[in-house]
Short mmCIF file of C-alpha atoms in Angstrom, two decimals:
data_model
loop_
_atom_site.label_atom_id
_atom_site.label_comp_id
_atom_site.label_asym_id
_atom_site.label_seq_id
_atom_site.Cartn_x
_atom_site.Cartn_y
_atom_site.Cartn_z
CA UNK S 1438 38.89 16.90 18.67
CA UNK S 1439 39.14 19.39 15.69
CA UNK S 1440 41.63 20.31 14.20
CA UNK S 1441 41.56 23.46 11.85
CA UNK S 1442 43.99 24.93 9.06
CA UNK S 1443 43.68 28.44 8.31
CA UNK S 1444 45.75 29.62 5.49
CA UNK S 1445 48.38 27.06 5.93
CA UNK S 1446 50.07 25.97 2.75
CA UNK S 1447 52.25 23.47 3.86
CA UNK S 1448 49.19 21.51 5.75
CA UNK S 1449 47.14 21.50 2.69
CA UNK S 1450 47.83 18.02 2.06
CA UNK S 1451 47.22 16.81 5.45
CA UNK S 1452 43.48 16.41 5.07
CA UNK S 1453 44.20 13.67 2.53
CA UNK S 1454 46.79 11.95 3.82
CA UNK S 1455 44.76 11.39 6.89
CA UNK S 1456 41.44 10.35 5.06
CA UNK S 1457 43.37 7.88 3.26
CA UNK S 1458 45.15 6.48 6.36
CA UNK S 1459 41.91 6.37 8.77
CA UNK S 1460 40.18 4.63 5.22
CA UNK S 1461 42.30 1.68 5.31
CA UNK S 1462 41.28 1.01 8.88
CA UNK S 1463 37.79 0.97 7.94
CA UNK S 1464 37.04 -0.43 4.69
CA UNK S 1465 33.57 -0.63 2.94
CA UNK S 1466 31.75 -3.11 2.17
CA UNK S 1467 30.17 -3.39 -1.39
CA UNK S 1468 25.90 -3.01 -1.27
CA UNK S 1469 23.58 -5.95 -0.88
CA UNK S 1470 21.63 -6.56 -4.09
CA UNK S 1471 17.77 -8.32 -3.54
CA UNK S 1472 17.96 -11.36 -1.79
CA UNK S 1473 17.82 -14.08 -5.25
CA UNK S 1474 14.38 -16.16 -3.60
CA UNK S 1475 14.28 -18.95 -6.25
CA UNK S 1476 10.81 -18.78 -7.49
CA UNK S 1477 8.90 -21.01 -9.62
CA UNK S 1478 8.53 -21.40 -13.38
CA UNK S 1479 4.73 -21.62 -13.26
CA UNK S 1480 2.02 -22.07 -10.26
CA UNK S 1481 1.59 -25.52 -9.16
CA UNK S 1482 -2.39 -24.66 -9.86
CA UNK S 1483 -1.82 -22.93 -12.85
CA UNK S 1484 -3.75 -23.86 -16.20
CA UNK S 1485 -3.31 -23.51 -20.27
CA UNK S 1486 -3.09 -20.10 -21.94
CA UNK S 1487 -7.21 -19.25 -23.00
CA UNK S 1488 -7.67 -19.00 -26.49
CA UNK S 1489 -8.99 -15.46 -26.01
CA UNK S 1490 -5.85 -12.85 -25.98
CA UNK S 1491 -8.22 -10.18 -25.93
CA UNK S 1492 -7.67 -9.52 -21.98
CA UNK S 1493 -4.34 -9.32 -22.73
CA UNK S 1494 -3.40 -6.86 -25.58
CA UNK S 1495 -2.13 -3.41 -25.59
CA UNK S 1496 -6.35 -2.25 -25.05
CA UNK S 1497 -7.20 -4.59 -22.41
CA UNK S 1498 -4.05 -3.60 -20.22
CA UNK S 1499 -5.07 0.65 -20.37
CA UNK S 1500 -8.21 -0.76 -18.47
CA UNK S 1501 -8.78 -1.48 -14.62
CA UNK S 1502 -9.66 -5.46 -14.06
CA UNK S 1503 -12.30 -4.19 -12.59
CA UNK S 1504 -13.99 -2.84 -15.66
CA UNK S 1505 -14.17 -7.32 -16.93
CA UNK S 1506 -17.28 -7.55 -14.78
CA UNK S 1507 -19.49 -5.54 -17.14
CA UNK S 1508 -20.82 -3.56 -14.29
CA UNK S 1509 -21.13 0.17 -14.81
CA UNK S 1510 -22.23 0.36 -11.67
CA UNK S 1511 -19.16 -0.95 -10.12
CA UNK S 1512 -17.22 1.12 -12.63
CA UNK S 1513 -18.89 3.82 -11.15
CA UNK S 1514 -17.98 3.11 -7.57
CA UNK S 1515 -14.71 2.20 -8.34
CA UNK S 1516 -13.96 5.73 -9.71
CA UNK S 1517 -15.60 7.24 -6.59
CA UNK S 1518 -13.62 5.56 -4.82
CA UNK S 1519 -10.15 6.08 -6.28
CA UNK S 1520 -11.36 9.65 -5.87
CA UNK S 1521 -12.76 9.76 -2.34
CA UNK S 1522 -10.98 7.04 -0.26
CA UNK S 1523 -9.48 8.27 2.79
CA UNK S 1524 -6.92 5.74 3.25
CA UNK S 1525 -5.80 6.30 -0.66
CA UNK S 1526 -6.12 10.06 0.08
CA UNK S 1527 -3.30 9.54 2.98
CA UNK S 1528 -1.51 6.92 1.31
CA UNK S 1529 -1.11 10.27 -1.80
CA UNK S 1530 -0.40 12.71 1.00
CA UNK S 1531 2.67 10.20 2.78
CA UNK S 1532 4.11 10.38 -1.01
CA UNK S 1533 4.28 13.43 -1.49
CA UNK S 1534 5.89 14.00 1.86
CA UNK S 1535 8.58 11.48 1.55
CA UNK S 1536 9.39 13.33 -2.38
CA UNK S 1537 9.93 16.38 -0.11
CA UNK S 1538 11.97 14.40 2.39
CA UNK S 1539 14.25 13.39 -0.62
CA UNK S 1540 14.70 16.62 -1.92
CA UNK S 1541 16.04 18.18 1.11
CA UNK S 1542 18.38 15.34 1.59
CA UNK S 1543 19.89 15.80 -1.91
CA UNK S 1544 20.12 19.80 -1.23
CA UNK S 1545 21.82 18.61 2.06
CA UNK S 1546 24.59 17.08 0.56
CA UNK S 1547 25.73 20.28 -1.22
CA UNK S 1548 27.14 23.30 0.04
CA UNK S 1549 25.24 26.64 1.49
CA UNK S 1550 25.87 30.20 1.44
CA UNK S 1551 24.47 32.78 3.71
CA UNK S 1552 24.84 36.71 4.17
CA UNK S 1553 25.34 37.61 7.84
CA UNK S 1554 24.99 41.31 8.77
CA UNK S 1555 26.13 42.10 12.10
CA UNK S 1556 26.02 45.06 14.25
CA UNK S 1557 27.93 44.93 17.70
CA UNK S 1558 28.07 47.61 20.08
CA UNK S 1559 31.03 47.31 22.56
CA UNK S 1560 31.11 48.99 26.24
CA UNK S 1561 33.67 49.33 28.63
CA UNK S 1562 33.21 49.70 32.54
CA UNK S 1563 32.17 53.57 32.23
CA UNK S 1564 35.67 54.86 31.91
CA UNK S 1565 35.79 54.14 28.25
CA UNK S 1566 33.60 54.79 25.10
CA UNK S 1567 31.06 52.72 23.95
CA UNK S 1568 32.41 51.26 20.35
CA UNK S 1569 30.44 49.85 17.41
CA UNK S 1570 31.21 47.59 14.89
CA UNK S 1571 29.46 46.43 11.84
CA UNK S 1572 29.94 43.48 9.55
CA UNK S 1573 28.47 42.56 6.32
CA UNK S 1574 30.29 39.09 4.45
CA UNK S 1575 29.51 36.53 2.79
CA UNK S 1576 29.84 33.20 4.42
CA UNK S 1577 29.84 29.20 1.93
CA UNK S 1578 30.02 25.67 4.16
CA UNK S 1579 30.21 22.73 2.28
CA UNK S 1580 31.01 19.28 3.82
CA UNK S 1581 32.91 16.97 0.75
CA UNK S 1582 31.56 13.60 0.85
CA UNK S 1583 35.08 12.22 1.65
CA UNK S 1584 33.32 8.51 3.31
CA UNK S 1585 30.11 8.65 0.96
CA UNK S 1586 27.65 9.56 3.94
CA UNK S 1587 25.67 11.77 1.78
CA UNK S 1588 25.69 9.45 -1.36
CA UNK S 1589 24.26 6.59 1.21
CA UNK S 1590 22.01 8.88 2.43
CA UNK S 1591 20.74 10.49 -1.13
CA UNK S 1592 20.18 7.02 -2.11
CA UNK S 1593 17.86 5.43 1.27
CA UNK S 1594 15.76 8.89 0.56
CA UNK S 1595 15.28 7.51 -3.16
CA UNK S 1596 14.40 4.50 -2.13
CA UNK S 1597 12.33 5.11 0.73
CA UNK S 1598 10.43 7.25 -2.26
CA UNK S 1599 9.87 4.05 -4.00
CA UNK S 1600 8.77 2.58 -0.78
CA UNK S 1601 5.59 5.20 -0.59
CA UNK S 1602 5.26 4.78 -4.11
CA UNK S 1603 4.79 1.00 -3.46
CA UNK S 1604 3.00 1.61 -0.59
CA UNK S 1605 0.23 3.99 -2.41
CA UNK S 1606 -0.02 1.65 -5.26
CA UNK S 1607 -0.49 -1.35 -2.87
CA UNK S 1608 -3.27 0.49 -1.11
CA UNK S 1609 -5.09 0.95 -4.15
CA UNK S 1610 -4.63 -2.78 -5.04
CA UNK S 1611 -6.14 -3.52 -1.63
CA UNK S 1612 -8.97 -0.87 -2.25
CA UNK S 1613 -10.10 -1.96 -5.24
CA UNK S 1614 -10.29 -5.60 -4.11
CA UNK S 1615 -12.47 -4.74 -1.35
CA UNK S 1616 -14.50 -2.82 -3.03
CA UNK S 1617 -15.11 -5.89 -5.58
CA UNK S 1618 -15.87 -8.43 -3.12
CA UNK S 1619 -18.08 -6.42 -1.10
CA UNK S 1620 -20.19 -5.28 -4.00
CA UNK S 1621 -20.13 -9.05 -5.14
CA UNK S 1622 -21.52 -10.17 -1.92
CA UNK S 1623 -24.42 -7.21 -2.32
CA UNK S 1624 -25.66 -8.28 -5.10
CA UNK S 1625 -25.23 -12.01 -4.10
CA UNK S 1626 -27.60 -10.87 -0.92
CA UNK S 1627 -30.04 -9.84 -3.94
CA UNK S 1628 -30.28 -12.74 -5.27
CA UNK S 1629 -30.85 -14.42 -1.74
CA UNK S 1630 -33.07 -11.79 -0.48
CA UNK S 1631 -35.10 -12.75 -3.75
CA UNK S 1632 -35.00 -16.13 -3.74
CA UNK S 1633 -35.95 -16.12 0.01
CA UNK S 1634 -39.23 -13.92 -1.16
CA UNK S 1635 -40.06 -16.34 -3.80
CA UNK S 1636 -39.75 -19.62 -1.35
CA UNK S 1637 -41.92 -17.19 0.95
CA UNK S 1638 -44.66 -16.55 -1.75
CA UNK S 1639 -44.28 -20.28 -3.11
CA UNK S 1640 -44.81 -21.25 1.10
CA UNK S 1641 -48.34 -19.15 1.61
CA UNK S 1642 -49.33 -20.22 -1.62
CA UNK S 1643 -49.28 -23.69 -0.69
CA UNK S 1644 -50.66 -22.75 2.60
CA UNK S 1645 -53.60 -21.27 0.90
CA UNK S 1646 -54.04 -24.25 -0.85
CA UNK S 1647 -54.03 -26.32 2.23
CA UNK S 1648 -56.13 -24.08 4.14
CA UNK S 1649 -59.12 -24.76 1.07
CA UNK S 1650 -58.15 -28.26 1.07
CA UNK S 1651 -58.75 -28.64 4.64
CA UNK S 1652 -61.98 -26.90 4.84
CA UNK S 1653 -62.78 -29.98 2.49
CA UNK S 1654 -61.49 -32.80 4.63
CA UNK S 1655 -58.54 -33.51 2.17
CA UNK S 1656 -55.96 -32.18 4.25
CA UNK S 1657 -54.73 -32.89 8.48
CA UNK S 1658 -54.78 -29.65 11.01
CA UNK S 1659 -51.15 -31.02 11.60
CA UNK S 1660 -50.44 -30.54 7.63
CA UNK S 1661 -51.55 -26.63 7.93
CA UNK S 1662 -49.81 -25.67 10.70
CA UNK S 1663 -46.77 -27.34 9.12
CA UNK S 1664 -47.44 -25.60 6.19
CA UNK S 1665 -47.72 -22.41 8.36
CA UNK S 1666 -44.27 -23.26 10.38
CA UNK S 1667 -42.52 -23.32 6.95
CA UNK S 1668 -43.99 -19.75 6.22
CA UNK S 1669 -42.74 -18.60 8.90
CA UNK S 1670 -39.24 -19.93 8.41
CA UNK S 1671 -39.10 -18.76 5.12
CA UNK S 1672 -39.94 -15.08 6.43
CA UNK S 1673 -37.55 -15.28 9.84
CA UNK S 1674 -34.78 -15.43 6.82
CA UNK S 1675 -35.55 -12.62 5.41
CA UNK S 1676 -34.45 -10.00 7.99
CA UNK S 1677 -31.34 -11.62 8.25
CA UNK S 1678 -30.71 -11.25 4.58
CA UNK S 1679 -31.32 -7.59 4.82
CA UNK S 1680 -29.27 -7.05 7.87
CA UNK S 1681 -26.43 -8.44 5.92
CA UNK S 1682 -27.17 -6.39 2.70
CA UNK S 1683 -26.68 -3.53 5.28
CA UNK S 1684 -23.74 -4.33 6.37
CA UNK S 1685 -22.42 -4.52 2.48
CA UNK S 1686 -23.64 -1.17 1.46
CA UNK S 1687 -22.31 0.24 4.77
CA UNK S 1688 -18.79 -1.32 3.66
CA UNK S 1689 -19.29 0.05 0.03
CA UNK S 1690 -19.79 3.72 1.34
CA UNK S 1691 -17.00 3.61 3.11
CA UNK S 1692 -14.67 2.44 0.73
CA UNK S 1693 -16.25 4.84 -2.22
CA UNK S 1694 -15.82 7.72 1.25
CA UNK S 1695 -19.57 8.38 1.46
CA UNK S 1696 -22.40 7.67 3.65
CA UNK S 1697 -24.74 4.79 3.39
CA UNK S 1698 -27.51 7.51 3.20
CA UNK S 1699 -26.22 9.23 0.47
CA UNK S 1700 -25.24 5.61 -1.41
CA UNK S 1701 -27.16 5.23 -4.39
CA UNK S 1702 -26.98 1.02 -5.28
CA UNK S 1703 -29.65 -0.78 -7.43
CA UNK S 1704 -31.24 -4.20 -6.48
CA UNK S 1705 -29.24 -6.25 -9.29
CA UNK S 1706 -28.47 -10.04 -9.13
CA UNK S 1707 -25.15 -12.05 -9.91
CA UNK S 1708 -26.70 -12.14 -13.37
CA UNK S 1709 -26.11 -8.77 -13.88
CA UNK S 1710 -21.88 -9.30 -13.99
CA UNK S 1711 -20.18 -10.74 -16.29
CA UNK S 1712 -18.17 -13.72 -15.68
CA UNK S 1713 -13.74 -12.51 -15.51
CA UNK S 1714 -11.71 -14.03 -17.86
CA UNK S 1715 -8.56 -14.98 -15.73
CA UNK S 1716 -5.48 -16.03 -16.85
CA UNK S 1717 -3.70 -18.30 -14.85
CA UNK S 1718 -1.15 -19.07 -16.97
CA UNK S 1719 1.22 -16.11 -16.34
CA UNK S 1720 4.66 -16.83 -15.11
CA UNK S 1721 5.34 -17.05 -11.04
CA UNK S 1722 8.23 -14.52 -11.58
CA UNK S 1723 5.56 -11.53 -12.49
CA UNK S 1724 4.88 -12.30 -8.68
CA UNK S 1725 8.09 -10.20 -8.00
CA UNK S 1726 6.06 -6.96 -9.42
CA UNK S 1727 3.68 -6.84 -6.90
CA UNK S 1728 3.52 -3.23 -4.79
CA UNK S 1729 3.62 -5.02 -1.50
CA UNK S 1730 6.60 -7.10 -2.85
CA UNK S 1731 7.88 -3.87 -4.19
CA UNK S 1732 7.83 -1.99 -1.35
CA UNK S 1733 9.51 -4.48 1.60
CA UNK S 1734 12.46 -4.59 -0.80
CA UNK S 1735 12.88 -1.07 -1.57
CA UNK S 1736 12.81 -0.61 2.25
CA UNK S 1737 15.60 -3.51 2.33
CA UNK S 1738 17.41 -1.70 -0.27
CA UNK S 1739 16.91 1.84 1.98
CA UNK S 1740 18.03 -0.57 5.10
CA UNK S 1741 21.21 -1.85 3.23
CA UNK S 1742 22.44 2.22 2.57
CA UNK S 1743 21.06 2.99 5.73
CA UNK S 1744 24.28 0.36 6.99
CA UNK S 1745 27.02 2.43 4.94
CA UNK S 1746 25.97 6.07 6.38
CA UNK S 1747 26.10 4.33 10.02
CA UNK S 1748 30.01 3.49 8.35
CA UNK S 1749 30.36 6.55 6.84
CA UNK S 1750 29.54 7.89 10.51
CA UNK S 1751 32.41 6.04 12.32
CA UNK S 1752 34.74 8.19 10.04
CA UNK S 1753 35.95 12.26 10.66
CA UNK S 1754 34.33 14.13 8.79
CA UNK S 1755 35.80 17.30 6.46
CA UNK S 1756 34.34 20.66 6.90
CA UNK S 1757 35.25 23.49 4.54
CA UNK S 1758 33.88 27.27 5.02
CA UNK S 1759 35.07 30.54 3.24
CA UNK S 1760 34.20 34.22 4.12
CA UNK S 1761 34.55 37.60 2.34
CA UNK S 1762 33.33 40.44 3.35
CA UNK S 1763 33.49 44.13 4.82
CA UNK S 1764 34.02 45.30 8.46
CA UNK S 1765 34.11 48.88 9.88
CA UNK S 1766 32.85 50.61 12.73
CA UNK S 1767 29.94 52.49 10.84
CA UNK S 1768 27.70 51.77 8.25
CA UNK S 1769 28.64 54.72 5.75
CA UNK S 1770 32.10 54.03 5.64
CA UNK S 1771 31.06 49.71 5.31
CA UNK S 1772 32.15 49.51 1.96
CA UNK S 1773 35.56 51.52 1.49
CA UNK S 1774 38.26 49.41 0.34
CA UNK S 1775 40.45 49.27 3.25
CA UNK S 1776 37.70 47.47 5.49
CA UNK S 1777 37.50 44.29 2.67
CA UNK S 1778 38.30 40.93 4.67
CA UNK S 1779 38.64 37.18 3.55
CA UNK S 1780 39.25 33.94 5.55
CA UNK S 1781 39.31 30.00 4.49
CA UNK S 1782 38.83 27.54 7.31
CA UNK S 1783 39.24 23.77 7.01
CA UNK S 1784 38.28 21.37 9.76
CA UNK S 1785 38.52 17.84 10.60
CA UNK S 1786 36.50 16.47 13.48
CA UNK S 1787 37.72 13.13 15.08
CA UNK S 1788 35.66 11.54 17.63
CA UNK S 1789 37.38 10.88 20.76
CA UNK S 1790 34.85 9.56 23.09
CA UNK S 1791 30.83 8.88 22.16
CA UNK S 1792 30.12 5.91 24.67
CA UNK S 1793 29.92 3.68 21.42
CA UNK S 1794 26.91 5.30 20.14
CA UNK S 1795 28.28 5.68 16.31
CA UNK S 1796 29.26 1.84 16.70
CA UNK S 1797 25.54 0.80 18.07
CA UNK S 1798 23.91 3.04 15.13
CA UNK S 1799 25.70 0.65 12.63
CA UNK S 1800 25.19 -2.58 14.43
CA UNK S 1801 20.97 -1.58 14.34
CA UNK S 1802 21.37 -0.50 10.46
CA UNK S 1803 22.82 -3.67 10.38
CA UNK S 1804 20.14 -5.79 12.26
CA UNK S 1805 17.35 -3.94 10.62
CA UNK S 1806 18.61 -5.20 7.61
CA UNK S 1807 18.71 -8.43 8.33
CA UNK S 1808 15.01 -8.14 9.54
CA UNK S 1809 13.60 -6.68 6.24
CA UNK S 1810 15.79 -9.30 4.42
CA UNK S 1811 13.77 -11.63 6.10
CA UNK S 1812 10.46 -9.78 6.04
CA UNK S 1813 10.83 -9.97 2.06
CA UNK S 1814 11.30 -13.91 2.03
CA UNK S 1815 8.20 -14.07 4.23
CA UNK S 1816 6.08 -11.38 1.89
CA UNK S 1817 7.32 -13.70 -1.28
CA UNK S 1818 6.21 -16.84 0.32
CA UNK S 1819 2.38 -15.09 1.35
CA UNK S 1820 1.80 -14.23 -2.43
CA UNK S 1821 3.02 -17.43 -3.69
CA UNK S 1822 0.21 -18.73 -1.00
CA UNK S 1823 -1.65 -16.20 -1.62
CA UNK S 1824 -1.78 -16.76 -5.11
CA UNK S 1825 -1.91 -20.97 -5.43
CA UNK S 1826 -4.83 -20.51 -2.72
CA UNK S 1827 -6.80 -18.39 -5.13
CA UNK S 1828 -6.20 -20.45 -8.48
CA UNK S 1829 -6.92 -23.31 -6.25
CA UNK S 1830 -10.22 -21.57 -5.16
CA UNK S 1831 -10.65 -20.38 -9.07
CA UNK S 1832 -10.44 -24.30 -10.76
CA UNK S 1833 -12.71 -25.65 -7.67
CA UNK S 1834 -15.51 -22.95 -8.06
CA UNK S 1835 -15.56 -23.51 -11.91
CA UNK S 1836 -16.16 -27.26 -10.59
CA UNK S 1837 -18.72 -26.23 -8.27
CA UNK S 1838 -20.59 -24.03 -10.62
CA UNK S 1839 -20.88 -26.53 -13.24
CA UNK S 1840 -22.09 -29.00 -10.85
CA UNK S 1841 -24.61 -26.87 -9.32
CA UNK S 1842 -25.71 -25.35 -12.87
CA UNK S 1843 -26.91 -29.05 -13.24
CA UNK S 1844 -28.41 -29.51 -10.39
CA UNK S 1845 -30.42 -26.21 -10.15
CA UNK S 1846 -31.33 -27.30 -13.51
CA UNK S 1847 -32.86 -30.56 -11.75
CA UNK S 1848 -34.28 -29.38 -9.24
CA UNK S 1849 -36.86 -27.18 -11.10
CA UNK S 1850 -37.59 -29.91 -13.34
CA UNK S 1851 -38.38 -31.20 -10.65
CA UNK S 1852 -40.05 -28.93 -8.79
CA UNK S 1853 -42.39 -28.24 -11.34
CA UNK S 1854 -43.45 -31.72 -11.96
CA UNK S 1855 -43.87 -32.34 -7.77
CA UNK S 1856 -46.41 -28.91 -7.97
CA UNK S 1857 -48.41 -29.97 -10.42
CA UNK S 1858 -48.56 -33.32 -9.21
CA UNK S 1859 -49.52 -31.65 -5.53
CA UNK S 1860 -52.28 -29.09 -7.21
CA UNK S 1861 -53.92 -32.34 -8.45
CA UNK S 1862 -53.81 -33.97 -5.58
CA UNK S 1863 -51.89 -36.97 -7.00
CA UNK S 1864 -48.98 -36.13 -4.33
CA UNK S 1865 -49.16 -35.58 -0.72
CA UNK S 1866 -47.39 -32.71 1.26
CA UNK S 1867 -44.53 -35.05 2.42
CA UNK S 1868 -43.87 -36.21 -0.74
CA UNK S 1869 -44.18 -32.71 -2.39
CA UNK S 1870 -41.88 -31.09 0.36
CA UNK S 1871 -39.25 -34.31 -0.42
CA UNK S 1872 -39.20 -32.92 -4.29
CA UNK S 1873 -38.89 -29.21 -3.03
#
């Protein structure tokens, strides 16, 4: 049903009186702030502050993490691929849609003005002479924002801006973690690749030795073609090695958005990086600033307005137009004074019958945000896992490494002793593969 006042002075106050009356029926509710998720003082595998700040001063923050391996290399890739990554390429390109999305829906809520030019020609049924008409005005709509529909809405468009912002900055985190670990786990397949080449060289040596020894009589048939077995072990490895170092650079190029062929990488070891300095000592509430954290509770924010233009809906809304212009029946006499018009129009629109569709909009809003309420409790309690899994991981590999520094340290000791022993003969080849 609308209803429409045209130059009505003594209805002028009727619009109000009715906004008011239909607002008590249907009151707002005031906006859901960020769920409060208690979060933890500190991680429960967190450690002591280092003594070294230097990661953490005004210099050290200007720099990517990545740049605390000491790799130029991987410095190298990363910027390739911050520059070439599809996915961050699209991730860019969603932005700067959604900043257009958010500037048409502020323009929305204002008012418009057009300039209609119309020419009509008129006929009768043959008796009568065909008459024109022609119209030139100028013509301004403008809906107030009586409920706040277009404040809701202005604000879900910001925040579904921060969303993609969120979202971008996420999919860079995500990038440049992948892109770490993969060209970690090259370089760790150099080091294997070159330790399995030196077992294989260390293997045929010994196998040379046992082939002279046995044309001698001091070593068994069944001792060389052990020997020989073990050769071949040692070289069955190596393809395997390779396949996987493959399958790393193939990850790498697409990450950095190249080809493998066109990938230039180097043969370096795990010796080549520095070790990270990580702090694990940071308070659990910086958790709150992560993108992906970020961006489920902007879209819970965008949700929660989302619910008040579903509100705003239920309500009439108040249309206002104004027109001024000329009419005449030719175009060189348009403009004369005589032919000047103006009209004012004011409409309300109250919605009679929709088969509850207005009603069923607000109870989704509503149940959507419920669901990204919960979808940020459950992204808050992945990064606390998330993060106590890798501090965990951090304080046992530090463990590890230690240990294993100690044994490798051992172990060539030795090693070395066992080979000379064996090139004397004062060992034989069980006993010299037990010390290897």
């Amino acid at each position: 049903m609308r209803i429409h006042f045209v130059r009505r002075r003594s209805l002028r106050y009727l619009v109000p009186i009715l906004a008011l009356a239909i607002l008590g029926c249907e009151t707002s509710r005031p906006l859901v702030e960020s769920m409060p998720y208690p979060m933890p003082v500190a991680y429960r595998n967190s450690a002591p502050a280092p003594g070294d700040t230097d990661t953490r001063n005004g210099q050290g923050q200007a720099k990517l993490w990545t740049s605390r391996f000491g790799s130029a290399e991987l410095d190298r890739l990363v910027d390739q691929s911050l520059a070439n990554n599809t996915e961050l390429r699209i991730a860019t390109l969603q932005l700067a849609q959604t900043r257009v999305r958010a500037r048409q829906t502020r323009a929305a809520g204002g008012p418009s003005v057009s300039l209609p030019v119309s020419i009509v020609s008129q006929g009768g049924n043959g008796s009568t002479d065909t008459r024109k008409s022609t119209q030139l005005s100028v013509v301004g709509n403008w809906r107030p924002d009586v409920w706040g529909e277009s404040k809701w809405m202005i604000e879900s468009s910001e925040l579904q801006l921060w969303r993609s912002a969120f979202e971008r900055a996420n999919v860079r985190r995500n990038l440049l973690a992948s892109l770490v670990q993969a060209y970690i786990g090259f370089v760790a397949v150099n080091d294997a690749i070159e330790s399995a080449t030196e077992n294989e060289r260390i293997a045929q040596t010994v196998l040379d030795t046992l082939e002279k020894r046995s044309l001698l009589g001091d070593a068994t048939h069944a001792e060389v073609e052990q020997q020989r077995a073990a050769v071949l072990i040692q070289q069955a490895v190596i393809p395997g090695l390779e396949n996987q170092r493959e399958d790393f650079r193939n990850q790498i190029a697409r990450l950095t958005g190249s080809v493998p062929s066109l990938l230039s990488l180097s043969d370096k070891g795990l010796d080549e990086l520095q070790v990270p300095l990580v702090d694990t000592s940071i308070p659990a509430t910086l958790l709150l600033r992560r993108p992906d954290i970020r961006m489920v509770e902007a879209k819970m924010r965008a949700a929660n307005a989302d619910i008040e233009v579903a509100r705003a809906r239920l309500l009439p809304p108040v249309d206002l137009s104004a027109q001024a212009g000329f009419s005449g029946q030719g175009i060189g006499s348009l403009l004369q004074p005589q032919n000047l018009f103006w009209n004012a129009i004011s409409s309300l629109t109250v919605s009679i019958f929709d088969g509850g569709k207005k009603e069923d909009d607000k109870v989704f809003a509503t149940a959507f945000h419920e669901e990204m309420v919960a979808t940020y409790s459950q992204t808050i309690l992945q990064a606390v896992k998330e993060v106590e899994s890798a501090l965990a991981s951090i304080r046992a590999a530090q463990l590890r490494l230690e240990a294993q520094k100690a044994a490798t340290r051992s172990t060539l000791t030795s090693f070395r002793l066992a080979s000379e022993a064996y090139s004397l003969g004062a060992l034989d080849l069980n006993a010299y593969w037990d010390a290897r």
